[in-house]
Coordinates of C-alpha atoms in Angstrom, one line a residue:
M248 CA 35.5 -14.3 11.6
A249 CA 33.3 -11.5 10.3
D250 CA 30.2 -13.0 8.7
E251 CA 30.2 -13.1 4.8
V252 CA 28.6 -10.4 3.1
P253 CA 25.7 -11.7 0.9
S254 CA 25.5 -11.3 -2.8
P255 CA 22.4 -8.8 -3.1
L256 CA 21.8 -11.2 -6.4
Q257 CA 21.0 -14.1 -4.4
S258 CA 17.3 -15.3 -3.0
F259 CA 17.6 -14.2 0.6
T260 CA 16.5 -16.6 3.6
V261 CA 15.0 -15.4 6.6
A262 CA 18.8 -15.5 8.1
I263 CA 20.3 -13.7 5.1
A264 CA 17.5 -11.2 5.0
S265 CA 18.0 -10.6 9.0
Q266 CA 21.3 -9.9 8.5
V267 CA 21.0 -7.4 5.8
C268 CA 18.8 -5.4 7.8
Q269 CA 20.9 -5.2 10.6
G270 CA 21.6 -1.7 11.9
T271 CA 20.9 1.1 14.3
L272 CA 17.8 3.0 15.2
S273 CA 18.6 6.8 15.4
A274 CA 17.4 8.6 18.6
G275 CA 17.0 11.6 16.2
V276 CA 17.7 13.2 12.9
P277 CA 21.5 14.4 12.4
H278 CA 20.2 17.6 10.6
E279 CA 16.9 19.1 10.3
S280 CA 17.4 21.1 7.0
P281 CA 19.2 20.4 3.5
L282 CA 23.0 21.1 3.6
R283 CA 23.2 22.8 0.1
L284 CA 21.2 25.1 -2.4
L285 CA 21.8 26.4 -5.6
E286 CA 21.9 30.3 -5.9
R287 CA 22.8 32.5 -8.6
N288 CA 26.3 34.3 -8.2
E289 CA 27.5 37.7 -9.4
E290 CA 28.5 36.2 -12.7
G291 CA 24.9 34.9 -13.2
L292 CA 25.8 31.2 -13.2
F293 CA 23.9 28.8 -10.4
E294 CA 26.3 28.0 -7.9
V295 CA 26.2 25.5 -5.1
V296 CA 26.1 27.4 -1.7
A297 CA 25.7 26.5 2.0
Y298 CA 21.9 26.2 3.3
R299 CA 21.6 29.5 5.7
G300 CA 17.9 29.5 6.1
Q301 CA 17.1 31.1 2.8
P302 CA 13.6 30.3 1.0
Y303 CA 13.8 27.6 -1.8
V304 CA 12.1 25.3 -4.4
A305 CA 12.7 21.8 -4.2
I306 CA 13.0 20.1 -7.7
S307 CA 11.7 16.7 -8.3
Y308 CA 12.7 15.1 -11.7
C309 CA 13.7 11.8 -13.3
W310 CA 17.6 11.5 -13.6
P311 CA 19.0 11.5 -17.0
G312 CA 21.2 8.5 -18.4
D313 CA 18.5 5.8 -19.0
P314 CA 18.3 5.2 -23.1
S315 CA 14.8 4.7 -22.8
Y316 CA 14.2 8.0 -21.1
A317 CA 13.8 10.7 -24.1
R318 CA 13.6 14.3 -22.9
L319 CA 12.4 16.8 -25.1
G320 CA 13.7 20.1 -26.3
D321 CA 15.7 22.2 -23.9
S322 CA 15.4 19.4 -21.3
N323 CA 18.7 18.1 -23.2
E324 CA 20.4 21.4 -23.1
P325 CA 22.8 21.6 -20.0
T326 CA 22.8 24.4 -17.7
L327 CA 26.4 26.1 -16.4
V328 CA 26.7 25.0 -12.5
V329 CA 29.6 26.0 -10.1
D330 CA 29.6 22.5 -8.0
L331 CA 30.4 22.0 -4.5
R332 CA 34.2 21.9 -5.4
G333 CA 34.1 25.2 -7.0
Q334 CA 34.6 24.0 -10.8
V335 CA 32.0 25.1 -13.5
V336 CA 30.4 22.0 -15.0
R337 CA 27.8 21.3 -17.7
S338 CA 24.8 19.5 -15.8
G339 CA 22.3 17.7 -17.5
H340 CA 20.6 16.9 -14.1
F341 CA 19.9 20.9 -13.9
S342 CA 18.7 21.4 -17.6
S343 CA 17.7 24.2 -19.4
F344 CA 14.3 23.5 -18.7
I345 CA 14.5 23.1 -15.1
S346 CA 16.3 26.2 -14.8
R347 CA 13.8 27.8 -16.9
A348 CA 11.0 26.8 -15.2
S349 CA 12.4 27.3 -11.7
Q350 CA 12.9 30.7 -12.7
S351 CA 9.7 31.4 -14.2
Y352 CA 7.9 30.2 -10.8
D353 CA 9.9 32.8 -8.7
P354 CA 13.5 33.8 -9.5
S355 CA 14.2 35.0 -5.8
L356 CA 14.1 31.5 -4.5
A357 CA 17.1 29.3 -4.2
I358 CA 16.9 26.1 -5.6
W359 CA 17.1 22.4 -4.2
I360 CA 18.1 19.8 -6.6
D361 CA 19.6 16.6 -5.1
Y362 CA 22.3 15.9 -7.5
H363 CA 24.1 18.8 -6.7
C364 CA 22.9 19.5 -3.1
I365 CA 23.9 16.1 -1.6
N366 CA 27.5 15.0 -2.2
Q367 CA 26.8 12.0 -4.3
D368 CA 30.5 10.4 -3.6
D369 CA 29.5 10.6 0.4
I370 CA 27.6 7.5 1.1
D371 CA 27.1 8.7 4.7
E372 CA 26.1 12.3 3.7
K373 CA 23.5 10.5 1.4
T374 CA 22.2 8.4 4.0
A375 CA 21.9 11.4 6.3
Q376 CA 20.0 13.5 3.6
V377 CA 17.6 10.6 2.4
A378 CA 16.6 10.3 6.1
I379 CA 15.6 13.8 6.4
M380 CA 13.8 14.0 2.9
Q381 CA 10.4 14.8 4.6
R382 CA 12.1 17.8 6.1
I383 CA 13.5 19.0 2.9
Y384 CA 10.7 18.7 0.8
T385 CA 8.5 20.3 3.8
K386 CA 10.6 23.2 4.2
A387 CA 10.8 24.0 0.7
R388 CA 8.1 26.9 -0.6
T389 CA 6.9 24.3 -3.3
T390 CA 8.0 21.3 -5.2
L391 CA 8.2 21.6 -8.8
V392 CA 7.8 18.3 -10.6
M393 CA 9.4 18.4 -13.6
L394 CA 8.0 16.3 -16.4
E395 CA 10.6 16.7 -19.5
D396 CA 9.7 14.0 -21.6
I397 CA 6.2 15.3 -22.6
S398 CA 5.0 18.4 -24.4
L399 CA 1.2 19.7 -24.2
S400 CA -0.5 21.3 -27.2
A401 CA -2.1 24.6 -26.8
E402 CA -5.6 22.7 -26.9
E403 CA -4.5 20.3 -24.2
C404 CA -3.1 23.3 -21.8
Q405 CA -6.8 24.9 -22.2
T406 CA -8.9 21.6 -21.7
I407 CA -6.8 20.6 -18.5
S408 CA -9.1 21.8 -16.2
K409 CA -12.3 21.2 -17.8
V410 CA -14.6 18.0 -17.5
S411 CA -14.7 16.6 -21.0
A412 CA -13.1 13.7 -23.0
Q413 CA -10.4 15.9 -24.3
A414 CA -9.4 16.8 -20.7
A415 CA -9.2 13.2 -19.7
S416 CA -7.2 12.5 -22.7
A417 CA -5.0 15.5 -21.7
V418 CA -4.6 14.0 -17.9
Q419 CA -3.7 10.5 -19.8
H420 CA -1.0 12.5 -22.1
I421 CA 0.5 14.0 -18.5
L422 CA 0.5 10.7 -16.7
S423 CA 2.5 8.9 -19.5
S424 CA 5.4 10.9 -18.3
R425 CA 8.2 8.8 -17.0
W426 CA 8.2 10.7 -13.7
F427 CA 4.8 9.1 -12.6
S428 CA 6.3 5.5 -12.8
R429 CA 9.4 6.1 -10.5
A430 CA 9.5 5.3 -6.8
W431 CA 11.6 8.1 -5.9
C432 CA 9.5 10.6 -7.7
S433 CA 6.4 9.4 -5.8
Q434 CA 7.8 9.4 -2.6
E435 CA 8.7 13.4 -3.0
L436 CA 5.3 14.1 -4.1
V437 CA 3.9 12.4 -0.9
L438 CA 6.5 14.2 1.5
S439 CA 5.7 17.7 -0.6
H440 CA 3.6 20.4 1.3
H441 CA 2.8 22.1 -1.9
A442 CA 3.6 21.2 -5.5
H443 CA 3.4 22.5 -9.0
I444 CA 3.6 20.3 -12.3
C445 CA 6.0 22.0 -14.9
V446 CA 5.7 20.5 -18.7
H447 CA 6.8 21.6 -21.8
A448 CA 4.1 23.7 -23.5
E449 CA 4.1 24.4 -27.2
D450 CA 2.7 27.9 -27.1
T451 CA 4.0 29.2 -23.7
G452 CA 7.4 27.1 -23.4
V453 CA 6.5 26.0 -19.7
L454 CA 3.2 25.3 -18.5
H455 CA 2.9 25.6 -14.5
I456 CA -0.1 23.6 -13.4
P457 CA -0.7 23.8 -9.3
A458 CA -1.0 20.4 -7.9
D459 CA -4.4 20.6 -6.4
V460 CA -5.7 21.7 -9.7
F461 CA -4.2 18.7 -11.5
W462 CA -5.4 16.4 -8.5
H463 CA -9.3 17.8 -9.4
G464 CA -8.5 17.2 -13.2
I465 CA -7.5 13.5 -12.2
S466 CA -10.8 12.7 -10.2
R467 CA -12.8 14.6 -12.9
A468 CA -11.1 12.7 -15.9
R469 CA -11.7 9.6 -13.9
N470 CA -15.4 10.0 -14.6
Q471 CA -14.7 10.1 -18.3
D472 CA -12.1 7.3 -18.1
P473 CA -11.9 4.7 -15.3
S474 CA -8.6 3.5 -16.2
I475 CA -6.9 6.6 -15.1
P476 CA -5.2 5.5 -11.8
L477 CA -5.2 7.0 -8.4
F478 CA -2.4 8.7 -6.6
S479 CA -1.2 9.5 -3.1
Q480 CA -1.7 13.2 -2.6
P481 CA 0.9 15.3 -0.7
R482 CA 1.1 14.9 2.9
G483 CA 4.0 17.1 3.6
H484 CA 1.9 19.3 5.8
L485 CA 1.2 16.5 8.3
P486 CA 3.8 16.6 11.5
D487 CA 6.3 14.1 12.0
T488 CA 4.2 12.5 14.6
A489 CA 1.4 11.9 12.3
I490 CA 3.6 10.6 9.7
A491 CA 5.5 8.2 12.1
K492 CA 1.9 6.3 12.8
S493 CA 1.6 5.8 9.0
T494 CA 2.2 2.0 8.2
C495 CA 4.5 0.2 5.9
A496 CA 1.8 -1.3 4.3
W497 CA 0.8 2.4 3.3
A498 CA 4.7 3.2 2.4
M499 CA 5.4 0.1 0.5
G500 CA 2.2 0.2 -1.4
I501 CA 3.4 3.9 -2.8
V502 CA 6.7 2.4 -4.0
H503 CA 6.4 -1.2 -4.4
R504 CA 5.5 -1.5 -8.1
L505 CA 7.1 1.8 -9.6
G506 CA 10.4 1.7 -11.1
C507 CA 13.9 2.3 -9.3
S508 CA 17.3 2.2 -10.7
D509 CA 18.5 0.5 -7.5
E510 CA 15.4 -1.8 -6.3
Y511 CA 16.9 -1.8 -2.7
D512 CA 16.5 1.9 -2.5
K513 CA 12.9 0.8 -2.0
V514 CA 13.5 -0.3 1.7
A515 CA 15.1 3.2 2.5
L516 CA 12.3 4.9 0.8
V517 CA 9.8 3.0 3.3
C518 CA 11.9 3.9 6.2
N519 CA 11.7 7.5 5.2
L520 CA 7.9 7.7 4.5
V521 CA 7.2 6.2 8.0
R522 CA 9.8 8.3 9.7
F523 CA 11.8 5.4 10.6
F524 CA 15.2 6.7 11.3
Y525 CA 17.5 3.7 10.7
H526 CA 21.1 3.2 9.7
F527 CA 21.8 0.0 8.1
Q528 CA 25.3 -1.4 8.7
A529 CA 25.6 -2.6 5.1
R530 CA 22.4 -2.4 3.0
P531 CA 22.7 -4.4 -0.4
T532 CA 22.7 -2.4 -3.5
A533 CA 22.0 -3.6 -7.1
F534 CA 22.1 -0.4 -9.2
G535 CA 20.8 -1.1 -12.9
I536 CA 20.1 -4.7 -12.1
H537 CA 16.5 -6.2 -12.1
S538 CA 15.2 -9.7 -11.2
V539 CA 12.4 -11.4 -9.4
A540 CA 15.0 -12.5 -6.8
I541 CA 15.8 -8.9 -5.9
A542 CA 12.1 -7.4 -6.0
L543 CA 11.3 -10.6 -3.3
N544 CA 14.3 -9.6 -1.3
V545 CA 13.3 -6.1 -1.0
L546 CA 9.9 -7.4 0.0
K547 CA 11.2 -9.4 2.5
M548 CA 13.4 -6.7 4.2
V549 CA 10.4 -4.4 4.4
N550 CA 8.4 -7.1 6.1
I551 CA 11.4 -7.5 8.7
I552 CA 11.6 -3.9 8.9
A553 CA 7.9 -3.3 9.7
L554 CA 8.3 -6.2 12.5
R555 CA 11.3 -4.5 14.0
R556 CA 9.2 -1.4 14.4
R557 CA 6.2 -3.1 15.8
D558 CA 4.2 -2.4 12.7
F559 CA 2.2 -5.4 11.7
S560 CA 0.3 -4.0 9.0
L561 CA 1.7 -6.4 6.3
L562 CA 0.4 -9.3 8.4
L563 CA -3.0 -7.8 7.2
A564 CA -1.9 -7.9 3.5
N565 CA -0.5 -11.4 3.6
H566 CA -3.8 -12.8 1.9
G567 CA -3.5 -11.4 -1.5
L568 CA -4.1 -13.6 -4.4
G569 CA -0.9 -12.3 -5.9
N570 CA 1.4 -12.6 -3.0
P571 CA 4.9 -13.5 -4.5
L572 CA 6.1 -14.7 -1.0
R573 CA 3.3 -17.5 -0.4
G574 CA 5.3 -21.0 -0.4
H575 CA 8.5 -19.2 0.2
L576 CA 9.8 -21.3 3.0
G577 CA 10.7 -19.0 5.9
F578 CA 8.3 -16.1 4.4
G579 CA 5.1 -17.9 3.8
W580 CA 3.6 -15.4 6.8
A581 CA 4.7 -12.4 5.1
G582 CA 2.5 -9.5 3.3
E583 CA 2.5 -7.7 0.2
P584 CA 1.0 -4.5 -0.2
I585 CA -2.6 -4.7 -1.6
H586 CA -3.4 -1.7 -3.8
G587 CA -6.4 0.5 -2.2
D588 CA -6.8 -1.7 0.8
R589 CA -7.4 0.6 3.8
Y590 CA -7.6 -2.1 6.4
S591 CA -3.9 -2.8 6.2
E592 CA -2.9 0.6 5.2
I593 CA -4.5 1.9 8.6
W594 CA -3.6 -0.8 10.9
S595 CA -2.9 0.6 14.4
Q596 CA -1.8 -1.2 17.5
K597 CA -4.4 0.5 19.4
D598 CA -7.0 -1.9 17.7
F599 CA -5.6 -5.1 18.1
Q600 CA -4.0 -7.4 21.0
V601 CA -0.4 -6.5 20.2
S602 CA 0.1 -6.3 24.0
R603 CA -0.5 -10.0 24.2
D604 CA 2.7 -10.9 22.2
S605 CA 5.5 -8.6 23.3
E606 CA 7.9 -11.1 22.4
I607 CA 7.0 -11.8 18.4
T608 CA 10.1 -11.9 16.5
L609 CA 12.2 -13.8 14.1
N610 CA 14.4 -16.5 14.3
D611 CA 17.0 -17.8 11.4
V612 CA 14.1 -19.9 10.1
G613 CA 10.8 -17.9 10.5
L614 CA 8.3 -16.0 12.5
L615 CA 7.8 -16.6 16.0
A616 CA 4.3 -15.5 17.3
R617 CA 2.0 -16.0 19.8
G618 CA -1.8 -16.3 19.1
C619 CA -4.8 -18.7 18.7
L620 CA -4.9 -22.0 16.7
A621 CA -7.5 -24.3 15.5
Q622 CA -8.3 -27.1 13.4
V623 CA -10.4 -26.9 10.6
V624 CA -13.0 -29.9 10.3
L625 CA -15.5 -28.8 7.8
E626 CA -15.5 -26.5 4.7
H627 CA -18.4 -25.3 2.2
R628 CA -16.9 -23.6 -0.8
W629 CA -18.9 -20.7 -2.1
T630 CA -19.1 -18.5 -5.5
I631 CA -21.2 -15.7 -6.2
H632 CA -21.8 -15.0 -9.7
R633 CA -23.4 -12.2 -11.3
D634 CA -23.9 -12.0 -15.4
R635 CA -26.6 -10.5 -17.7
T636 CA -29.1 -13.4 -17.0
G637 CA -28.9 -12.6 -12.9
L638 CA -27.1 -14.0 -9.6
H639 CA -25.8 -17.4 -9.4
L640 CA -24.8 -19.1 -6.4
T641 CA -22.3 -22.1 -6.6
I642 CA -21.8 -24.1 -2.9
D643 CA -19.7 -27.2 -3.1
G644 CA -20.0 -27.4 -6.9
Y645 CA -23.6 -27.2 -7.2
T646 CA -24.8 -23.9 -9.0
R647 CA -28.3 -22.7 -9.0
A648 CA -29.8 -19.4 -10.0
I649 CA -30.9 -17.1 -6.9
E650 CA -34.2 -15.1 -7.0
P651 CA -33.7 -11.5 -6.3
I652 CA -35.1 -9.7 -2.9
H653 CA -37.7 -7.2 -4.1
Y654 CA -37.4 -4.1 -1.9
L655 CA -37.8 -0.4 -2.1
P656 CA -34.6 1.0 -1.4
H657 CA -34.4 3.9 1.1
T658 CA -33.4 7.2 -0.6
S659 CA -30.6 7.9 1.3
W660 CA -28.7 5.0 -0.1
T661 CA -26.0 5.4 -2.5
W662 CA -25.4 2.4 -4.8
T663 CA -21.9 2.0 -5.4
A664 CA -20.1 -1.1 -6.4
D665 CA -19.4 -2.2 -2.7
S666 CA -23.0 -1.7 -1.8
R667 CA -24.3 -3.7 -4.8
H668 CA -21.9 -6.4 -3.9
L669 CA -23.0 -6.5 -0.2
L670 CA -26.7 -6.8 -1.5
D671 CA -25.5 -9.6 -3.7
L672 CA -23.8 -11.3 -0.9
M673 CA -26.7 -11.0 1.5
T674 CA -29.0 -12.4 -0.9
S675 CA -27.1 -15.2 -1.5
L676 CA -26.4 -15.9 2.1
S677 CA -30.4 -15.4 2.7
S678 CA -31.2 -18.0 -0.1
A679 CA -28.9 -20.4 1.2
A680 CA -30.1 -20.4 4.5
R681 CA -33.6 -21.4 3.2
H682 CA -32.4 -23.8 0.5
E683 CA -29.4 -25.5 1.5
C684 CA -28.2 -28.4 3.6
E685 CA -28.3 -28.1 7.4
S686 CA -24.4 -27.2 7.7
A687 CA -24.3 -24.9 4.9
S688 CA -27.6 -23.2 6.1
H689 CA -26.3 -22.8 9.5
H690 CA -23.0 -21.3 8.2
A691 CA -25.2 -18.7 6.3
R692 CA -27.1 -17.5 9.3
V693 CA -23.8 -17.3 11.2
V694 CA -22.1 -15.0 8.4
L695 CA -25.2 -13.0 8.2
A696 CA -24.9 -12.4 12.3
Y697 CA -21.5 -11.4 11.8
L698 CA -22.4 -8.6 8.9
L699 CA -25.0 -7.3 10.9
S700 CA -23.6 -7.4 14.6
Q701 CA -21.8 -4.3 16.1
D702 CA -18.9 -4.4 18.9
Y703 CA -18.6 -8.2 19.0
E704 CA -15.5 -10.4 20.1
L705 CA -16.8 -14.0 20.1
Q706 CA -19.2 -15.4 17.5
P707 CA -22.9 -14.2 17.6
E708 CA -25.7 -16.5 17.5
P709 CA -27.0 -17.4 14.1
L710 CA -29.9 -15.4 12.7
M711 CA -32.9 -17.6 13.0
C712 CA -35.5 -15.3 11.4
D713 CA -36.9 -15.3 7.8
L714 CA -33.6 -13.7 6.3
S715 CA -35.4 -12.3 3.2
D716 CA -37.6 -10.2 5.2
L717 CA -34.7 -9.3 7.3
A718 CA -32.8 -8.0 4.1
R719 CA -35.5 -6.5 2.4
A720 CA -36.2 -4.4 5.7
L721 CA -32.5 -3.5 6.2
F722 CA -32.0 -2.1 2.6
S723 CA -35.2 0.0 2.9
D724 CA -34.1 1.7 5.9
T725 CA -31.7 4.3 6.6
M726 CA -29.2 2.4 8.3
S727 CA -25.6 2.4 6.2
F728 CA -23.7 -0.6 5.5
R729 CA -21.0 1.3 3.9
D730 CA -18.2 0.2 6.1
I731 CA -19.0 -3.4 6.1
A732 CA -19.4 -3.4 2.2
S733 CA -16.1 -1.9 1.8
A734 CA -14.5 -4.2 4.4
M735 CA -16.1 -7.2 2.5
N736 CA -14.0 -6.4 -0.9
F737 CA -11.7 -9.0 -0.3
I738 CA -14.0 -12.0 -1.1
W739 CA -14.6 -10.1 -4.7
H740 CA -11.8 -11.6 -6.9
K741 CA -13.5 -9.8 -10.0
A742 CA -16.1 -7.2 -10.2
T743 CA -18.8 -9.9 -10.6
Y744 CA -17.3 -12.8 -8.7
A745 CA -16.8 -13.5 -5.4
V746 CA -15.0 -16.5 -3.9
F747 CA -14.9 -17.6 -0.3
S748 CA -15.3 -20.7 2.1
T749 CA -17.2 -21.0 5.2
I750 CA -15.7 -23.4 7.9
S751 CA -16.3 -24.9 11.0
T752 CA -13.3 -25.3 13.5
A753 CA -12.9 -28.5 16.1
D754 CA -14.3 -26.1 18.5
G755 CA -17.6 -25.3 17.0
N756 CA -17.0 -22.1 15.5
V757 CA -17.9 -21.0 11.9
L758 CA -15.6 -18.2 10.1
L759 CA -15.6 -17.1 6.4
V760 CA -12.6 -17.0 4.8
S761 CA -11.3 -16.1 1.6
G762 CA -7.4 -15.6 0.2
N763 CA -4.7 -17.3 -1.5
A764 CA -5.2 -20.7 0.1
L765 CA -8.8 -21.5 -1.2
E766 CA -7.4 -23.9 -3.9
L767 CA -6.5 -26.1 -0.8
D768 CA -8.5 -28.5 1.1
L769 CA -9.0 -26.8 4.5
P770 CA -10.2 -29.7 6.6
G771 CA -7.4 -31.1 8.7
R772 CA -5.3 -28.3 8.4
F773 CA -4.8 -25.4 11.1
L774 CA -5.8 -22.0 11.2
F775 CA -3.4 -19.6 13.1
Q776 CA -4.2 -16.2 14.1
P777 CA -1.4 -14.0 15.8
Y778 CA -2.5 -11.8 18.6
V779 CA -1.0 -8.9 16.5
T780 CA -3.8 -9.4 13.9
R781 CA -6.5 -10.0 16.4
P782 CA -8.7 -7.1 17.0
K783 CA -9.4 -6.3 20.6
L784 CA -13.1 -5.9 19.4
F785 CA -15.1 -6.2 15.8
S786 CA -16.3 -2.7 15.6
P787 CA -17.3 -0.5 12.5
P788 CA -15.9 1.6 10.9
M789 CA -12.0 0.6 11.5
V790 CA -11.9 -3.0 12.3
L791 CA -14.1 -5.6 10.8
T792 CA -12.2 -8.4 9.7
I793 CA -9.3 -10.6 10.7
N794 CA -6.1 -12.2 9.0
S795 CA -4.9 -15.9 9.5
M796 CA -2.3 -18.2 8.4
L797 CA -3.1 -21.7 7.0
L798 CA -0.7 -24.3 8.6
N799 CA -0.1 -27.7 7.5
R800 CA -1.3 -30.6 9.5
R801 CA 2.2 -31.7 10.8
P802 CA 5.1 -29.6 12.0
L803 CA 8.3 -29.8 10.1
S804 CA 11.5 -31.8 11.8
S805 CA 12.4 -28.3 13.3
G806 CA 9.0 -28.1 15.0
A807 CA 8.2 -25.1 12.8
Y808 CA 4.7 -25.0 11.0
E809 CA 4.7 -24.3 7.0
C810 CA 2.5 -21.5 6.3
I811 CA 0.9 -22.7 3.1
G812 CA -1.3 -19.9 2.4
C813 CA -3.0 -16.9 4.2
V814 CA -6.9 -15.8 4.3
R815 CA -8.9 -12.6 5.6
G816 CA -12.4 -13.4 7.1
L817 CA -14.9 -12.7 9.7
G818 CA -14.7 -14.7 12.9
M819 CA -12.0 -15.4 15.7
I820 CA -10.9 -18.5 17.2
P821 CA -12.0 -18.5 21.0
D822 CA -8.7 -17.6 23.3
V823 CA -9.5 -20.2 25.5
P824 CA -7.0 -23.1 27.1
G825 CA -5.9 -25.5 24.5
N826 CA -6.7 -22.9 21.4
G827 CA -4.9 -19.7 22.8
G828 CA -1.5 -18.6 24.0
L829 CA 0.4 -20.9 21.6
R830 CA 3.6 -19.5 20.7
L831 CA 4.5 -20.8 17.0
C832 CA 7.4 -20.9 14.8
V833 CA 5.8 -20.1 11.3
V834 CA 7.8 -20.5 8.2

């Protein structure tokens, strides 16, 4: 009997999520180009014609129809279009504003716009064309980004490229457009080789802003207003081979929190962004329906797709404090993209022990992975907090003020937030090494050894020198800790508030960990490090930390271990008999 088709509205188990992810990997792309374009015919109407290699612009815009999307001016006026059936239709998608903006850019170019150039009634054609979006946008002379719901004043048009509070306000006004909140639009921007922003302007009717000018404007405006977000810039000039090396953590991070009429489209968007040509047998759809269950289902499916392409980047993003899959039986191991987390976004097989587990897979209940396991026997809980009175350190509930380390910083140092955080961490560890109990002091000296060591695999020996003198000498030298300072961001839960634990395992190793499991008592529980997340070598600047899964003390009746949280940290469990080479089912 054929498998029952799951409801897209229900919460997917591992078995159901695997079922809806069934499909075939295409050996190649069926078409390298768009199928159709819009061109003006002899009567002056825009007509859908076959693509014959003619140059064109690609249109990126928000589809009309949502009552909350209020377009302005002639964006509400349709354009007459001869569609692919030869019928003249009034097109609300190809509005008068889009027509005018396209013609004012270069009237000699044909136009590609998805609604008319892809047969919306042909599911197979839509799937095939989505698979080659990167080619469509890269082949275009430029991508015209249509912001149809905002209008700039003459003053805003003049200040957009300047450095001023008025320019920051103009940038914020542009970024308020619905276009910047939509997942499909974000993908189109990333895939484009060149882009121009087209917006209503009070004096000229249409303002064309070259994308590179706008990105520079955003960067300058962020100096005035740090709340202005960062955006992924176009990558369309990269070859397929380079884009195919991109990770699912990076791709999902682009579309994850953006709006989409059908949330399940995000799975296809991720596949497209990483050039994973995959034909789903029956991908779920839920057009116009939004729920927590659907959003989690999408995240589950992306984690499964990542495993199928042997991309384990999301396993380096499972420690996030807000990871919604934590505690979901079957998916406790899975990750959610963390904004700005370069470590997961640039994961690469060459840096990790992926070859040690060629059989990593899913069964009907969870993740089957090989790795190293150790039991936690001792934990010290640390909090570092800076306020206007100074630096404060709390270990196991006891808080005290920390004396600053007096030093003369070298002129080459750039005091970013990351480097100041690292200074506070090293100052706190140095103080703990002198004033805390023997085990906490030992932990502090080992963690400092992790921070200062380069190219290591096993735990370095604890530093036994005067750590204040060492820190003073380091920060007075030209040596740069930029990479490790950035890598240690995971312990800072707020701008002035770091939370982590140092633990001893049954084999005597010391590790630093932080993540979404720290409210639990760690002693007695197991720490599991899959080979696919274990670095071959801890080596700046790329690989400086490791992600681990925290497992309950006893397996379930099925023999699987429940993952109750995940952490990122410093230090690896030794790959020795009794600890290494274990294959577990993690749920």
